[in-house]
Coordinates of C-alpha atoms in Angstrom, one line a residue:
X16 CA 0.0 0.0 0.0
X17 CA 2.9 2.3 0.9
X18 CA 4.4 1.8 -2.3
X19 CA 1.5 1.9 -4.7
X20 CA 0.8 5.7 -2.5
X21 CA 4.0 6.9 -3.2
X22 CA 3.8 6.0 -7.0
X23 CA 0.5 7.5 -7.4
X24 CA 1.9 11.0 -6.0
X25 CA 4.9 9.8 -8.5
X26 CA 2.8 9.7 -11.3
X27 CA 0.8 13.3 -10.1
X28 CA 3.6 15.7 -10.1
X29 CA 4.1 17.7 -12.8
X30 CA 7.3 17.2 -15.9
X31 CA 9.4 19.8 -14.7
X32 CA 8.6 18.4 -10.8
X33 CA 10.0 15.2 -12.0
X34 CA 12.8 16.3 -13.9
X35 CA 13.9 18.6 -11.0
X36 CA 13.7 15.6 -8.4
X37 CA 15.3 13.5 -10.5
X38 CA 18.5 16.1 -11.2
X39 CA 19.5 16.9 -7.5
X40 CA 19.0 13.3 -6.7
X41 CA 21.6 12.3 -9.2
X42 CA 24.1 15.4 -7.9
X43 CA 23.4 14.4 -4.4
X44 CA 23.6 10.7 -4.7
X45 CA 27.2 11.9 -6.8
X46 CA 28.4 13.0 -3.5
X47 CA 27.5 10.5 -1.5
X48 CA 29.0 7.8 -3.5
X49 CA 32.4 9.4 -4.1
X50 CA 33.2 10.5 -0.7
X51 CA 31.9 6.8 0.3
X52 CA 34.3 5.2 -2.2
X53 CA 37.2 7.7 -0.7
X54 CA 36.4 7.2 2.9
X55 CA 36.7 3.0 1.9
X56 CA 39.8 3.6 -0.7
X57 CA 41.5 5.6 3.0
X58 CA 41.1 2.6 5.3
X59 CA 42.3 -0.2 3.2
X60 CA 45.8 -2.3 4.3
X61 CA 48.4 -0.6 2.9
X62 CA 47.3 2.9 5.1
X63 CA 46.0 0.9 8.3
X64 CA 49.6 -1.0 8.1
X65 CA 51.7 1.6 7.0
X66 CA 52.3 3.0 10.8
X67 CA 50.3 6.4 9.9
X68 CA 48.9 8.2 13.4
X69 CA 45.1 7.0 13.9
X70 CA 44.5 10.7 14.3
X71 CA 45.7 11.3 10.7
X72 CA 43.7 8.3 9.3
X73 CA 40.9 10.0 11.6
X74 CA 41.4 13.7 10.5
X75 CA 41.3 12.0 6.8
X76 CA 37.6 10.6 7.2
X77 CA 36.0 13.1 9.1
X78 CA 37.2 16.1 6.5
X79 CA 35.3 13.6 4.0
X80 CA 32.2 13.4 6.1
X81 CA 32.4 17.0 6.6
X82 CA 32.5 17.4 2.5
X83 CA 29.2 15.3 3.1
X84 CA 27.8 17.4 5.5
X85 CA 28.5 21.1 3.7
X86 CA 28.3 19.3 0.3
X87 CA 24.7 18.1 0.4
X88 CA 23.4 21.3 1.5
X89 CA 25.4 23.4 -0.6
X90 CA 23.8 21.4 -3.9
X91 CA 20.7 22.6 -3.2
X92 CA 21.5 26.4 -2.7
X93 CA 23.8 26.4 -5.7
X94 CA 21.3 25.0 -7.8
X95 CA 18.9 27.4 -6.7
X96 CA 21.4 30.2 -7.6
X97 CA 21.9 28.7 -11.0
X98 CA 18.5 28.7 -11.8
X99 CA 18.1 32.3 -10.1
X100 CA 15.5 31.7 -7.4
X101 CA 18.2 32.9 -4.5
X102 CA 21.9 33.5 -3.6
X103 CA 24.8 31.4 -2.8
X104 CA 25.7 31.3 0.5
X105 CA 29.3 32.0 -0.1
X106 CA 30.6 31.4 3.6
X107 CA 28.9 27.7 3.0
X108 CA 31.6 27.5 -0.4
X109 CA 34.3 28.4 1.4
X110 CA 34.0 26.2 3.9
X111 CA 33.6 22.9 1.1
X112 CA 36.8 24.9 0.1
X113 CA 38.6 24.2 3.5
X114 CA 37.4 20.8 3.6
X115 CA 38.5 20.0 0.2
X116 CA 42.0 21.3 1.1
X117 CA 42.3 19.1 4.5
X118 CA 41.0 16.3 2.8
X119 CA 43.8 16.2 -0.2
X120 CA 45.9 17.2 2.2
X121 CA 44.8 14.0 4.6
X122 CA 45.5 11.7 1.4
X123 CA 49.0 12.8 0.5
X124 CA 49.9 12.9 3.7
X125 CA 48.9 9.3 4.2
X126 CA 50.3 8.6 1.4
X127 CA 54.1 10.2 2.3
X128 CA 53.8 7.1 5.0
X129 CA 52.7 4.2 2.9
X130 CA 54.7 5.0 -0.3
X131 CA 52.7 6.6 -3.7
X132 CA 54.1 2.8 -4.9
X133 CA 52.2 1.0 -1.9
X134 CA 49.2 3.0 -2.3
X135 CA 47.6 2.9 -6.1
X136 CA 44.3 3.6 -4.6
X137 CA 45.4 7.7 -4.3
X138 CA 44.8 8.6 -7.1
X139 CA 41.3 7.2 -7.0
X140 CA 40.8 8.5 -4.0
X141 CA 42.4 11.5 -4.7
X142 CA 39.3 12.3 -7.6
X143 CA 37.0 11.1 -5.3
X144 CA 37.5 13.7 -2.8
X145 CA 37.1 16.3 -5.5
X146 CA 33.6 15.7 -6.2
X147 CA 31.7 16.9 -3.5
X148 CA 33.2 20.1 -3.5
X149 CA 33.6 20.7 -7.6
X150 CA 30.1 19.7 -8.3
X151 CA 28.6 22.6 -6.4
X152 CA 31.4 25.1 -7.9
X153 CA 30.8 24.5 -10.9
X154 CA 27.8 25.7 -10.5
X155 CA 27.8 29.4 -9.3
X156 CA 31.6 29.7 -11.1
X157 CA 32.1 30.7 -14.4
X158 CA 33.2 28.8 -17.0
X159 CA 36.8 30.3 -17.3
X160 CA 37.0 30.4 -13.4
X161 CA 36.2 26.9 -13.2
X162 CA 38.6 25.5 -15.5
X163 CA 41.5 27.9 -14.0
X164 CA 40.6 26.4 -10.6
X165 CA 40.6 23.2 -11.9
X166 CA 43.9 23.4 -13.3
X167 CA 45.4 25.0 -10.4
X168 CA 44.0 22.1 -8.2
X169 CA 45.4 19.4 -10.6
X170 CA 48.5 21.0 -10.6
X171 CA 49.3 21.1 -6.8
X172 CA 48.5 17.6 -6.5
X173 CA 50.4 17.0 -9.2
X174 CA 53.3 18.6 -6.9
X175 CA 51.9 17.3 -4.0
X176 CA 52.3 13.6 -5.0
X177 CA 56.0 14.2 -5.9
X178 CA 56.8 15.6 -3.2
X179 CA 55.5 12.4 -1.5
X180 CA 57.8 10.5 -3.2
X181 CA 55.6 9.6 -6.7
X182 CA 57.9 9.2 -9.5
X183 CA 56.5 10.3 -13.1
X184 CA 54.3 7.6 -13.7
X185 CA 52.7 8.0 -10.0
X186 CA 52.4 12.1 -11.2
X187 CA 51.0 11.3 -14.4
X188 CA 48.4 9.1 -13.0
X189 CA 47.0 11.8 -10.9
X190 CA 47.2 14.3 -13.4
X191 CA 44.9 12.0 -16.0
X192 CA 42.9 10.6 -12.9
X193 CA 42.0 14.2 -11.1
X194 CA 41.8 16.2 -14.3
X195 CA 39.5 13.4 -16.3
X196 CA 37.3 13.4 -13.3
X197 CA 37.1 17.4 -12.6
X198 CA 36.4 17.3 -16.7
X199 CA 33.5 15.1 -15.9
X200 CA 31.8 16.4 -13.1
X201 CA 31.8 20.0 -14.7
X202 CA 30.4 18.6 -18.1
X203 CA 27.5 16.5 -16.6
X204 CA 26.4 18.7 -13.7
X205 CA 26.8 22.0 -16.0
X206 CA 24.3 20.1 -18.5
X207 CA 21.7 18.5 -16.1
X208 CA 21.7 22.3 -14.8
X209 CA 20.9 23.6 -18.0
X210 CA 18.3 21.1 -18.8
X211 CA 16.5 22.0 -15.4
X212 CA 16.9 25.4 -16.1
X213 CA 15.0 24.9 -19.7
X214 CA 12.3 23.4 -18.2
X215 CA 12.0 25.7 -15.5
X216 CA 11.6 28.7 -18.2
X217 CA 9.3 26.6 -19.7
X218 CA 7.1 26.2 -16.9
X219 CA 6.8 29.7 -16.8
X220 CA 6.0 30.5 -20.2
X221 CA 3.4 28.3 -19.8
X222 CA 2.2 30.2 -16.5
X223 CA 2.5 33.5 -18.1
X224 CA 0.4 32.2 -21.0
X225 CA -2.2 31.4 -19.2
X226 CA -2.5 34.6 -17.4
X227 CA -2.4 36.2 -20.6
X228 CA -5.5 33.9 -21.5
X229 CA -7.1 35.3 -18.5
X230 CA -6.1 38.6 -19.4
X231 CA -8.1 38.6 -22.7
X232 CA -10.6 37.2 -21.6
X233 CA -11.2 39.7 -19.0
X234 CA -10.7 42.3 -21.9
X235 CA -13.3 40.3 -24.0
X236 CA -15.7 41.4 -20.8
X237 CA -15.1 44.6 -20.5
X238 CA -15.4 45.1 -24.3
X239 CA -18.8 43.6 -23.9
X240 CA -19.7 45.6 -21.0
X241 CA -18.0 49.2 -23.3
X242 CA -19.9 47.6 -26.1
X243 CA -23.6 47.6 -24.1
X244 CA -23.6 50.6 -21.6
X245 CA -21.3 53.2 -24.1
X246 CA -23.8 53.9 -26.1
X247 CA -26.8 53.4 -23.6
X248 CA -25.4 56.2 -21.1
X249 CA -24.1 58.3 -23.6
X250 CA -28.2 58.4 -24.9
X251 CA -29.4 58.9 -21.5
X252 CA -26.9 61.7 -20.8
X253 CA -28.4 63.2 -24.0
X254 CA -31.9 63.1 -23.3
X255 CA -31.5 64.0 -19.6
X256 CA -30.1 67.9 -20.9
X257 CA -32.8 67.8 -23.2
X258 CA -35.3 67.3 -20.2
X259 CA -33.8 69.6 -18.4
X260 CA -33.9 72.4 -21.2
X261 CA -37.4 71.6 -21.9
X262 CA -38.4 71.7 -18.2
X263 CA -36.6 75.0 -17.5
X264 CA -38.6 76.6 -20.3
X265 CA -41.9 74.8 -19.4
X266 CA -42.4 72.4 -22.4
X267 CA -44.9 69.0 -21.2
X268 CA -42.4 67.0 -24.0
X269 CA -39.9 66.8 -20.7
X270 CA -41.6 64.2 -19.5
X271 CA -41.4 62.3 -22.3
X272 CA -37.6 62.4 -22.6
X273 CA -37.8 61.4 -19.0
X274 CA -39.7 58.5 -19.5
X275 CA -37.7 57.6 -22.5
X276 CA -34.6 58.1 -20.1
X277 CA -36.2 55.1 -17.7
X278 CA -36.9 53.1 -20.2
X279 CA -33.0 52.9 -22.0
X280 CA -31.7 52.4 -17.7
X281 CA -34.1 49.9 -17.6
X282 CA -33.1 48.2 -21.5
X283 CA -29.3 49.0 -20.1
X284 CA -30.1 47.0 -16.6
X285 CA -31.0 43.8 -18.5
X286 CA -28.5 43.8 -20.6
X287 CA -26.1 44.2 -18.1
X288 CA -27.4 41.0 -16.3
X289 CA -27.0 39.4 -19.7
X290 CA -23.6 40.0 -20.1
X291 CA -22.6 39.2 -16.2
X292 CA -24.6 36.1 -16.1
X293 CA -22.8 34.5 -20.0
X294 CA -21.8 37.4 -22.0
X295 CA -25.6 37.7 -23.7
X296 CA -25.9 34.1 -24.6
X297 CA -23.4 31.1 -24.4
X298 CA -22.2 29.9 -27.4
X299 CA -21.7 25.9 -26.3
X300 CA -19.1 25.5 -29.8
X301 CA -17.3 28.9 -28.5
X302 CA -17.4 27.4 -24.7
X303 CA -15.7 24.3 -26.1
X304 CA -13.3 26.3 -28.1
X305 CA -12.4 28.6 -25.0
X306 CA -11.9 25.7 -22.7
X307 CA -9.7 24.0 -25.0
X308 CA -7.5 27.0 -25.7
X309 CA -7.3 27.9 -21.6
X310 CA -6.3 24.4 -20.1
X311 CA -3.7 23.3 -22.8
X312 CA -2.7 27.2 -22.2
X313 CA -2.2 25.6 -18.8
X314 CA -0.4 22.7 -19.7
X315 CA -3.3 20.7 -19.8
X316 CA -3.8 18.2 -22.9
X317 CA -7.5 18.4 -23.8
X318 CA -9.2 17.0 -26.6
X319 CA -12.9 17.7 -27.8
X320 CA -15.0 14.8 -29.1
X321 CA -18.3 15.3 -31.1
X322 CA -18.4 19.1 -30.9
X323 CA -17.9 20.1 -34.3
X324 CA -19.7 23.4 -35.4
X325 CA -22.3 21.5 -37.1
X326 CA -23.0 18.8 -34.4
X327 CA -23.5 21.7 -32.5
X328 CA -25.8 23.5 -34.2
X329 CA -28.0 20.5 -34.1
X330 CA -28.6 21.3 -30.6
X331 CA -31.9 23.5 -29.4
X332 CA -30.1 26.8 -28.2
X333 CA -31.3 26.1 -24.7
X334 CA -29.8 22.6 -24.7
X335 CA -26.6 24.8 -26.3
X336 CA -26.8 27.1 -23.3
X337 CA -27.3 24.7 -20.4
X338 CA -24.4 22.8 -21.8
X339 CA -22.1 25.9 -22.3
X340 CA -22.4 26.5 -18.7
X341 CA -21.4 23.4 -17.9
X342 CA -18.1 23.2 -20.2
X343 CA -17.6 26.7 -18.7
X344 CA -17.4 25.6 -15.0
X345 CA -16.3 22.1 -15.4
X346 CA -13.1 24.0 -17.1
X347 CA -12.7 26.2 -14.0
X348 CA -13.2 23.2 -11.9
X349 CA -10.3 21.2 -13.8
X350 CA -7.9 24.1 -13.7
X351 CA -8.5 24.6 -9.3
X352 CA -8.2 21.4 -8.0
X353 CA -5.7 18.9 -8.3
X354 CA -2.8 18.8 -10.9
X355 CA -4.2 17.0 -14.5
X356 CA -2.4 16.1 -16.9
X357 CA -5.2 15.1 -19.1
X358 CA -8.8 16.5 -19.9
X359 CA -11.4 14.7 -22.6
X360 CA -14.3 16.7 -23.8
X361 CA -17.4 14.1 -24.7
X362 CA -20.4 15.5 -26.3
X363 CA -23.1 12.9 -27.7
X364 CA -26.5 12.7 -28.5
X365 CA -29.0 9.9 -28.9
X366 CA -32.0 8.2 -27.7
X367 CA -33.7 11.7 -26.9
X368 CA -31.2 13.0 -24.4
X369 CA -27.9 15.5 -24.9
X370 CA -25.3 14.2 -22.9
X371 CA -22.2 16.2 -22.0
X372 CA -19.0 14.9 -20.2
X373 CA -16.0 16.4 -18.7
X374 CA -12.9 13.7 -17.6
X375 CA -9.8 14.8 -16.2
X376 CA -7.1 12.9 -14.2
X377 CA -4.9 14.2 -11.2
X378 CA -7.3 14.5 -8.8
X379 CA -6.9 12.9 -5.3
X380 CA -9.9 12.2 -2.6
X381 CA -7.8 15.5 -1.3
X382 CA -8.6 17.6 -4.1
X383 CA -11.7 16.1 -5.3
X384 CA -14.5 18.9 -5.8
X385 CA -17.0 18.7 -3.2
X386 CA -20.5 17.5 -5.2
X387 CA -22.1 20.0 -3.0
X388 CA -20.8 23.1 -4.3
X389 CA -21.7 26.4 -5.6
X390 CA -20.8 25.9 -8.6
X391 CA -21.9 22.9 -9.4
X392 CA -25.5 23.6 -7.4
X393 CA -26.0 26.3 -9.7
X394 CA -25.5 24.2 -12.7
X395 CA -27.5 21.5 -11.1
X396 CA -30.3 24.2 -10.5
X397 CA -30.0 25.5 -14.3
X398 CA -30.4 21.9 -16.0
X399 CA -33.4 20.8 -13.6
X400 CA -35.1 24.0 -15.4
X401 CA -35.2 21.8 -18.8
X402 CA -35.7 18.6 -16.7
X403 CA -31.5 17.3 -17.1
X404 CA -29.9 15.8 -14.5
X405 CA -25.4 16.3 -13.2
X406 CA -23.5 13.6 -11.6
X407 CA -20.3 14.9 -10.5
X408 CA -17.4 12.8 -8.6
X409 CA -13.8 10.6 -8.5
X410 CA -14.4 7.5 -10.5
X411 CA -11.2 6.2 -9.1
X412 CA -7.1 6.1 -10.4
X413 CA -7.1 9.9 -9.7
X414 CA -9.6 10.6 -12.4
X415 CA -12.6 13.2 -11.9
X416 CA -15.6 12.7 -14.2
X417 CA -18.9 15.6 -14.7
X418 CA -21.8 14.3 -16.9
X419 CA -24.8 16.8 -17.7
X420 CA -27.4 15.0 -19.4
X421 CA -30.5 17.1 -21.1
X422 CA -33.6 15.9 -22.5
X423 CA -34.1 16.4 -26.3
X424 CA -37.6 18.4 -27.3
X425 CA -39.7 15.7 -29.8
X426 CA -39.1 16.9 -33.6
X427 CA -41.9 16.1 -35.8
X428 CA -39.1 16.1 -39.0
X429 CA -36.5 13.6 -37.6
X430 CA -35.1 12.6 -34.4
X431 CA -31.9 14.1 -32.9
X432 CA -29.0 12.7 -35.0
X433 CA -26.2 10.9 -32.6
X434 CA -22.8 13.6 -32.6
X435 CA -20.7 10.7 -30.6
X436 CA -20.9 7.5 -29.0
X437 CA -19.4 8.1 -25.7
X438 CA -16.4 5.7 -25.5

């Protein structure tokens, strides 16, 4: 049960979630597993029987579990720098600096009392210790600073080792060994960075498109609203100065202009309502269209069967209405709760009845939209008024399903032709 929980909320996050998860993992599980394989490489025979002081053997594999410690933390922030959501903590770098130094220094030192011959494992070790450290560097360092540091770090153990008594084929093994793995640390983690940092502009292209969806939208409405009431109030301001002017000098035809006044308030009043309650009529083909457009706007796949312009129109318009409403909210619905993936848009009609439904995934018992709610009453409420019926609800595997069914009115010409079979 534990495990089929954890791959359901797997399977619910979000691309760029899983991509992001799966990227610090990797550069976090890199630095456990190379300062694990040094730590092991530090305490085999050769150093333990080599007469080296316990407390440098010691001082050796704490400085490694301190790269740990500062390293696994530091990841996190520098990949958060890279992909500009905060600051480094610079005092944190330094110290992965310091503990990068003792640690190198730890090895060569060992290695001064077991002989670079008697000890092949330094070199190894010697790259392993530079992971930790390098794989957060490379990340808030510039290219050009990076590969200067890099050299500068191959070359003093590259000193370091002959000074320990490596001859040249001891110096040249830690010069291929350290700078091959610097090379590769740099050249994965700088790519898996980039990669996240794609996705994450992506992700917010996305977001900024759909606001921009709600944006027009919202100047669709107040077009409407200019559209209705302009030219209304700008008649009623008229005809209120010509009341005026005719009751100033006495004239009876002021009270016509006044009653003609109430009437256009009263003409502007309803309209007003109109537009508020669907923008004058809903348009079930347009409500399809719109709801298409907003969730893939959202990153939402949505595909519309049977709701062609002509299946449509073989709708009554009240059926077309009822039903717009319902695509309208079931839309708003899908883009508040839970995190889909996937929306499907069913639109059929046979055997007397128009039947409408709305399938998404991503939604949890959590998340799941309440069957008593406003929304959803009011739309309840609406298709009573030509005798339909909503079921609303989880149908289980995360997926959410609304269906609206209306009754068709009897033609005398020919029945209702079926748009879709629901599948």
């Amino acid at each position: 049960m534990w495990v089929r929980a954890r791959m359901r909320r797997w399977q619910k996050r979000s691309g760029y979630d899983k991509i992001d998860l799966y990227t610090r993992g990797s550069l976090h599980s890199l630095v456990w597993l190379a300062t694990l394989s040094q730590v092991l490489l530090t305490v085999t025979r050769p150093v333990r029987e080599s007469g080296a002081p316990l407390a440098l053997i010691a001082g050796t594999v704490l400085a490694a579990v301190g790269q740990i410690a500062v390293g696994i933390p530091l990841v996190a922030r520098t990949m958060d720098s890279y992909l500009g959501r905060r600051d480094a903590d610079r005092r944190l770098l330094a110290l992965g600096a310091v503990l990068l130094a003792a640690n190198m220094s730890g090895l060569l030192a060992l290695s001064a009392y077991t002989g670079v011959e008697k000890f092949p494992e330094l070199q190894l070790a010697l790259g392993a210790s530079v992971a930790p450290f390098m794989t957060s560097f490379v990340l808030v360092a510039p290219v050009w600073v990076s590969g200067v540091f890099q050299a500068l770090l191959v070359g003093g153990l590259c000193v370091g080792v002959k000074l320990t008594g490596g001859d040249g084929t001891s110096v040249l093994s830690t010069f291929l060994g350290v700078a091959f793995s610097s090379l590769l640390i740099t050249v994965s983690v700088r790519l898996s960075a980039w990669s996240l940092g794609v996705m994450s502009k992506l992700r917010e292209a996305q977001d900024v498109e759909t606001r921009l969806a709600v944006a027009e939208e919202r100047l669709r409405f107040g077009r409407d609203m200019h559209d209705v009431l302009g030219r209304n109030l700008a008649v009623i301001a008229l005809k209120s100065e010509l009341a005026v002017e005719l009751a100033q000098r006495g004239k009876p035809a002021a009270v016509d202009q006044m009653v003609e006044v109430q009437r256009i308030a009263r003409v502007s009043q309803q309209e007003v309502r109109d537009v508020v309650r669907g923008y004058r009529e809903v348009d079930l083909h347009t409500e399809l269209a719109g709801a298409r457009g907003v969730l893939r706007a959202a990153g939402i796949s949505c595909s519309v069967e049977g709701g062609s312009p002509r299946d449509v129109e073989r709708l009554p318009a009240t059926v077309q209405s009822a039903l717009g409403w319902v695509v309208r909210e079931a839309a708003t619905n899908v883009l508040r709760h839970g995190d889909p993936r996937l929306c499907v848009i069913r639109l059929r009609s046979a055997e007397g009845e128009a039947r409408l439904v709305v399938e998404n995934d991503g939604v949890s018992p959590a998340t799941a939209v309440s069957p008593g709610g406003s929304g959803l009453n009011g739309l309840r409420e609406r298709l009573a008024s030509l005798g339909g019926s909503l079921e609303a609800g989880p149908t289980g595997d995360g997926l959410f399903r609304l269906a609206a069914t209306v009754p068709l009115p009897a033609s005398p010409r020919e029945p209702a032709p079926a748009l879709q079979e629901e599948r």
